[in-house]
Tab-separated table of C-alpha atoms in Angstrom:
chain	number	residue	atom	x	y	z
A	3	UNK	CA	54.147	74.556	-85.751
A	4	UNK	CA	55.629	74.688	-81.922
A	5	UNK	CA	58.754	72.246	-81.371
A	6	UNK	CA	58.381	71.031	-78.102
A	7	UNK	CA	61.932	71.986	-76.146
A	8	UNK	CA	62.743	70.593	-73.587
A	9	UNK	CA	65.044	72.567	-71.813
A	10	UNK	CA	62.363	75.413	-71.947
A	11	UNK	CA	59.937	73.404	-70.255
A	12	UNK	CA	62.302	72.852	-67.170
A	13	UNK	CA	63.955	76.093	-67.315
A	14	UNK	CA	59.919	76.817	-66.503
A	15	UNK	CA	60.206	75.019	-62.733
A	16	UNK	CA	63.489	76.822	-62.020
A	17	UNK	CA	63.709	79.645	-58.938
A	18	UNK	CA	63.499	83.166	-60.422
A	19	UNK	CA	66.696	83.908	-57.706
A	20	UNK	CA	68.536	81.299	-58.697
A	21	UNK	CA	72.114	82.285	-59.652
A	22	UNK	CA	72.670	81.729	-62.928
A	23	UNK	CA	76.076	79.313	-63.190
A	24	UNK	CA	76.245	76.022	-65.301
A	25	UNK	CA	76.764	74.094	-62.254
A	26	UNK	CA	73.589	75.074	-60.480
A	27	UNK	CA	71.091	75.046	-63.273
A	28	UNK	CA	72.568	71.844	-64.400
A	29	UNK	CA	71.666	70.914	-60.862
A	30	UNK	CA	68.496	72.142	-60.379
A	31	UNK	CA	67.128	70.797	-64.032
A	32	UNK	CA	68.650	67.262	-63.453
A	33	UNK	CA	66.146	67.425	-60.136
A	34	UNK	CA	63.083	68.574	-61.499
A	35	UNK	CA	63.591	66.315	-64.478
A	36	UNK	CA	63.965	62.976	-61.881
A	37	UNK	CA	61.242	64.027	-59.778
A	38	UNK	CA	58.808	63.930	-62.891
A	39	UNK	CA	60.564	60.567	-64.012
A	40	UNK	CA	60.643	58.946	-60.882
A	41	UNK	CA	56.572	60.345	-61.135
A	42	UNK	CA	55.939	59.029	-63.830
A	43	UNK	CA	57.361	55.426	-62.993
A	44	UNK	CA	55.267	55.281	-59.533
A	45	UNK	CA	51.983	55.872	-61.964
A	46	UNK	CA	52.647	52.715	-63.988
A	47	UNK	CA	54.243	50.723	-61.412
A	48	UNK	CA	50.927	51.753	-59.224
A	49	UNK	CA	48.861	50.420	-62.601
A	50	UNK	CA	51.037	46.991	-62.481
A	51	UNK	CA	50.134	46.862	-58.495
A	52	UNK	CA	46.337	47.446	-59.104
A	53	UNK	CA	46.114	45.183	-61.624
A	54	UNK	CA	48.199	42.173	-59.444
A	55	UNK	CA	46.204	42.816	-56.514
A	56	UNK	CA	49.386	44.681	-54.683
A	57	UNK	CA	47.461	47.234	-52.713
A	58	UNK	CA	50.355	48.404	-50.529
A	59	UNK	CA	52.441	49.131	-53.729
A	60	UNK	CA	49.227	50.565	-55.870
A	61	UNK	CA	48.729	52.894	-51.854
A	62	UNK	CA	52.355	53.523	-51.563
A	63	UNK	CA	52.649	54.844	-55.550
A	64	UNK	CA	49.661	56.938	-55.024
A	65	UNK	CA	51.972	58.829	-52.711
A	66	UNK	CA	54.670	58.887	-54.650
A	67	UNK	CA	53.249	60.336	-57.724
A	68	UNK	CA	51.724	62.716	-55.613
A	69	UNK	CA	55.298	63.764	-53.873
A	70	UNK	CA	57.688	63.478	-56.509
A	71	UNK	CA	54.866	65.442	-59.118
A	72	UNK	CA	55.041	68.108	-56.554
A	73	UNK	CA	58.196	68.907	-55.907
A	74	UNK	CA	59.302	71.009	-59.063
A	75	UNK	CA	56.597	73.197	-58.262
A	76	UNK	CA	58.215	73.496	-54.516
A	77	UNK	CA	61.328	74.479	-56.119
A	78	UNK	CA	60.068	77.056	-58.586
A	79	UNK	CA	58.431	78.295	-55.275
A	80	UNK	CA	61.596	78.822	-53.695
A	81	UNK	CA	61.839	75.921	-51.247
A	82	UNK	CA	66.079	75.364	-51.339
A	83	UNK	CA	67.705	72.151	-53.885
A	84	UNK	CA	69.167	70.627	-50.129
A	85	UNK	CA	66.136	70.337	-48.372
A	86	UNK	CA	64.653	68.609	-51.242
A	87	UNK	CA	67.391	66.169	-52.417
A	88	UNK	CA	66.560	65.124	-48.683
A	89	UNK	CA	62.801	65.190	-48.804
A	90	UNK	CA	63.782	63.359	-52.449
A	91	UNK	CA	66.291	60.647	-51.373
A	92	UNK	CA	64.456	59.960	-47.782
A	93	UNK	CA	61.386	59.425	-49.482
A	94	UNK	CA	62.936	56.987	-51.861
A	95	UNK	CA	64.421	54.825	-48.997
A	96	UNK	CA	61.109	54.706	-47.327
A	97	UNK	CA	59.500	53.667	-50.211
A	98	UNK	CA	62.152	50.556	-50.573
A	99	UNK	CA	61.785	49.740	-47.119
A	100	UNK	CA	57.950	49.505	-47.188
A	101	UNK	CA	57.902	47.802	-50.656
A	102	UNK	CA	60.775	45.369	-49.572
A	103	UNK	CA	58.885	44.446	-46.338
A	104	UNK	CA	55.614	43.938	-48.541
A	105	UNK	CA	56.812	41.778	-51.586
A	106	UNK	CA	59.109	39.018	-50.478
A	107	UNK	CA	61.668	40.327	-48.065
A	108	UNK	CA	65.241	41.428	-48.672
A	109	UNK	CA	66.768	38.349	-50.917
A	110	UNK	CA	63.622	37.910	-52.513
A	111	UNK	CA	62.107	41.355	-53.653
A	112	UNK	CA	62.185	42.680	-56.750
A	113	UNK	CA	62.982	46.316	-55.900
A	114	UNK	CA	66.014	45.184	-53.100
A	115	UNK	CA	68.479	46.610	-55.919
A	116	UNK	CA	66.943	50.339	-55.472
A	117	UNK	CA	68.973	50.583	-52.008
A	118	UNK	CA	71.316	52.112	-54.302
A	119	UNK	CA	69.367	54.640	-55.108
A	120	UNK	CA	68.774	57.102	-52.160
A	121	UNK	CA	72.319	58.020	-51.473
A	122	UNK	CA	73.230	58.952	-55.057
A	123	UNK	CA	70.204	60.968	-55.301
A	124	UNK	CA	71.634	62.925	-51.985
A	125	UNK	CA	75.040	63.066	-53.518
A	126	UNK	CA	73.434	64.614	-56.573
A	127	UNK	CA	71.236	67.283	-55.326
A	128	UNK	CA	72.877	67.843	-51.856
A	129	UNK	CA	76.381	67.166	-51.204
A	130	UNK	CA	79.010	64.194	-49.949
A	131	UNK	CA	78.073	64.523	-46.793
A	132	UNK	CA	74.403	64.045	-47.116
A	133	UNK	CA	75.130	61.147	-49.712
A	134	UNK	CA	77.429	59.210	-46.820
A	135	UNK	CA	74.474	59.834	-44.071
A	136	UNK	CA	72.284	58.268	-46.413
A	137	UNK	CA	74.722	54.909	-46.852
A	138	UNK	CA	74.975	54.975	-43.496
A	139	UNK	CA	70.827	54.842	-43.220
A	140	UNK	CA	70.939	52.178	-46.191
A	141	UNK	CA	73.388	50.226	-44.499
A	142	UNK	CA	71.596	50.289	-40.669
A	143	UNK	CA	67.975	49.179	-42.801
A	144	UNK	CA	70.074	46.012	-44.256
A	145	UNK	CA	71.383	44.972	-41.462
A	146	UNK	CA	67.810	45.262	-39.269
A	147	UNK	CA	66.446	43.152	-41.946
A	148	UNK	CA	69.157	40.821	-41.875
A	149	UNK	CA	69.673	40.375	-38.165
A	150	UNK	CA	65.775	39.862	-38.252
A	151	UNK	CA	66.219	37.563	-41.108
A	152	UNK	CA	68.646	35.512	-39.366
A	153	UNK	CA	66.421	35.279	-36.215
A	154	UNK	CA	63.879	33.433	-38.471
A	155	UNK	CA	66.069	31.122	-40.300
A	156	UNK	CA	68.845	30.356	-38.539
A	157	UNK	CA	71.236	30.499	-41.497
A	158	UNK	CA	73.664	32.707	-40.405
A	159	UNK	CA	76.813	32.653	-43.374
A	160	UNK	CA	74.136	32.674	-46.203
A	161	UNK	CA	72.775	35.291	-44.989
A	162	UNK	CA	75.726	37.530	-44.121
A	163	UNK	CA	77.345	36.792	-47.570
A	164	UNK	CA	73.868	38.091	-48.933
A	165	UNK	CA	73.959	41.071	-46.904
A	166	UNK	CA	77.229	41.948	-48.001
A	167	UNK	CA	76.155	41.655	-51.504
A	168	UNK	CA	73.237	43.201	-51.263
A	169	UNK	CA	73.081	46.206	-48.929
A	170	UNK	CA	76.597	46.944	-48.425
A	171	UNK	CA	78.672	46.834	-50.860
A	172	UNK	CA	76.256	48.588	-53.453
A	173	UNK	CA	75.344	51.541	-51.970
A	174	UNK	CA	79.113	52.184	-50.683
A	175	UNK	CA	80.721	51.674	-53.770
A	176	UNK	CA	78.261	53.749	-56.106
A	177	UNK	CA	78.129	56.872	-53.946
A	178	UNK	CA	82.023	56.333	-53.791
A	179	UNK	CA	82.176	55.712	-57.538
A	180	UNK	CA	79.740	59.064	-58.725
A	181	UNK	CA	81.499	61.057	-56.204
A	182	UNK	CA	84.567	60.695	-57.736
A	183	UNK	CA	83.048	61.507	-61.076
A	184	UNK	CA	81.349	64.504	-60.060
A	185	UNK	CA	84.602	66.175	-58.101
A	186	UNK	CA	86.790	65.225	-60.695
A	187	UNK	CA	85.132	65.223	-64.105
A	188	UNK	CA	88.425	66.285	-65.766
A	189	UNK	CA	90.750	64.112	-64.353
A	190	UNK	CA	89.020	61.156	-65.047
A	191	UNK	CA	89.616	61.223	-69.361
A	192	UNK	CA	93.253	62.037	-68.571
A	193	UNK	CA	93.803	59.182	-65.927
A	194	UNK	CA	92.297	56.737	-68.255
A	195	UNK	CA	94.204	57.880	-71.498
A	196	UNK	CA	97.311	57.552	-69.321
A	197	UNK	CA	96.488	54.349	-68.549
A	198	UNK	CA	95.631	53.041	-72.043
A	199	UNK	CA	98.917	54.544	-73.330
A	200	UNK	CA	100.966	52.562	-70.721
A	201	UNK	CA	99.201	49.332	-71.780
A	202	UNK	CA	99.688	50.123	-75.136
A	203	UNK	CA	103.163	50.846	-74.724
A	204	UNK	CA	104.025	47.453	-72.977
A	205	UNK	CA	101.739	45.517	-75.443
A	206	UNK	CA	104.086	46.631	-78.233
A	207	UNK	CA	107.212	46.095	-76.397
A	208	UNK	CA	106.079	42.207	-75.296
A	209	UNK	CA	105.312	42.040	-78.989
């Protein structure tokens, strides 16, 4: 009997000139494995629209699935990691922006918290650079939708301490906080044991 593996089945959608380091692979598998993810949760959350009577989400996840299902096979065709994480993350943004707009508005939508999202995907499969254009992008679409927001309602602090909850602060401090973790993995374990020690230490010498 054949065990299903995994790691065989994405080592599959990986470039046949693709240098062969731990850091790449690693790379390139996390992206093909999200694409098919992120695939596979447009085709139920496109199920949940039809069934609700959502046709811009069921219309928008029929794209989705249809993008994100073909973009492993773009890779194993040779198309570069950085011009997909960008294809990847912008499509992802759009996708909030339109579903946003369509299901309540920024304060009220369900899928507001997925701002988050784009820039770590571009830190992930591109670089720091890309992931900080991308908060910048996240950060302009909050603030249209907030200055728009505040045209309509005329509740100006509300709506500013919700923006800064919201769209700010989120996507700025998680692309902050995973780039730290990915540029220095192994400083992290020894900053923190340092830190436990010390508190340790001057726990026992209060007590």
């Amino acid at each position: 009997m054949k065990v299903f593996n995994l790691s065989q089945l994405l080592d599959g959608f990986l470039p046949p000139n693709l240098e062969q380091r731990a850091d790449p692979v690693r790379r390139h598998k996390i992206f093909v494995a999200t694409s098919f993810i992120v695939a596979l949760f447009a085709c139920i959350y496109g199920v949940l629209s039809y069934f609700i009577e959502f046709n811009v989400g069921l219309y928008s996840m029929i794209g989705a699935v249809l993008l994100f299902g073909m973009l492993p096979y773009l890779l194993r065709r040779g198309m570069g990691i950085h011009l997909l994480g960008i294809v990847f993350s912008s499509f992802v943004l759009a996708l909030n922006v339109v579903l946003v707009c369509y299901s309540g508005g920024l304060f009220t939508s369900p899928v507001t918290p997925f701002i988050i999202l784009p820039p770590v995907f571009a830190l992930v499969f591109c670089d720091r650079r890309t992931a900080w254009i991308f908060v910048g992008l996240s950060v302009g679409y909050v603030l249209t939708l907030v200055l728009l927001q505040m045209q309509k309602t005329h509740r100006s602090e509300s709506v500013l301490l919700s923006m800064l909850e919201i769209g700010i602060t989120r996507p700025i401090l998680c692309t902050g906080l995973i780039s730290v973790l990915l540029n220095y993995p192994n400083k992290i374990p020894r900053v923190a044991t340092s830190f436990f020690l010390h508190s340790l230490d001057s726990t026992e010498a209060q007590v």
